[in-house]
Amino acid sequence: SRRHDASGLESVSASHDTDVELVRRSAGGDRAAFEALLTRHYGLMHRIAWRFLGSRDDAEDIVQDVCCSLVEKVAAFRGEAKVSTWLISIVVNACRDHLRRASSLRRFKERLTSVMGMTSPPDGRDLYRASWLASSLGRLDPALRETVILVAGEELTHAEAAAVLGIAENTVSWRLHEARKRLKQQGVKEALHGL
């Protein structure tokens, strides 16, 4: 599955190498293996970030940051979970950090604008985010929303979602039950197909 391209660098046939092999080779400095790993999982990472953040632009920023940080993190992969589960957990943590920072910044801006008597016009991202947050899923507690996104949206098993979120598998089941109950209370008739 290895060959040399025109630059003389070893390239990777992504369809033949396993994720674990790509990680191992990436950790050893193989740039082609690292590129193949990112190419293979970029869509999944972006989809997770977009579902968590509700903004394609923010998702793109987060995934780019994650890809840059993976250069240093790839050697830390211990093989205790599937590579895709490990990558999803990195993206989920990056999204959580982003949301915490955005929430802190929003509160700071609200306090500042009330003190200064100023307001800023909304941009396209703000309008999209507002409609996303107003949705039924957006009104769920963050822990419930994260669990629903991973299980119903990404079709991870309860065990995989538990590994990503760092919780027990039965907690995933409880969260899904609780999310279904709350969505029914909100009047959502289709109680999350697949939960």
Short mmCIF file of C-alpha atoms in Angstrom, two decimals, residues 8 13 17-18 50-51 60 67-68 75 82 92 95 105 114 117-118 122 128 131 146 155 162 165 174 188-189 194-195:
data_model
loop_
_atom_site.label_atom_id
_atom_site.label_comp_id
_atom_site.label_asym_id
_atom_site.label_seq_id
_atom_site.Cartn_x
_atom_site.Cartn_y
_atom_site.Cartn_z
CA GLY A 8 10.03 11.20 -3.66
CA SER A 13 -3.11 4.17 -0.18
CA ASP A 17 -3.97 0.91 5.58
CA THR A 18 -5.88 0.57 8.84
CA TRP A 50 -21.20 21.42 12.85
CA ARG A 51 -23.86 19.50 14.77
CA GLU A 60 -14.53 24.60 9.93
CA CYS A 67 -6.10 19.00 12.68
CA CYS A 68 -3.22 21.31 13.64
CA ALA A 75 1.68 10.08 19.34
CA LYS A 82 -11.20 3.05 17.76
CA VAL A 92 -16.21 17.19 21.11
CA CYS A 95 -16.44 22.21 20.68
CA LEU A 105 -17.55 36.36 25.64
CA SER A 114 -25.45 47.54 28.90
CA GLY A 117 -25.45 51.66 25.99
CA MET A 118 -24.27 50.18 22.70
CA PRO A 122 -26.11 40.79 14.19
CA TYR A 128 -28.16 31.12 12.10
CA SER A 131 -32.39 29.76 14.93
CA GLU A 146 -24.21 15.97 23.02
CA GLU A 155 -25.17 6.58 14.87
CA ALA A 162 -19.75 6.68 26.33
CA LEU A 165 -18.03 11.59 26.40
CA TRP A 174 -30.34 7.41 30.75
CA VAL A 188 -41.81 17.15 19.37
CA LYS A 189 -43.91 14.33 17.93
CA GLY A 194 -33.21 5.59 16.53
CA LEU A 195 -32.96 6.45 20.22
#
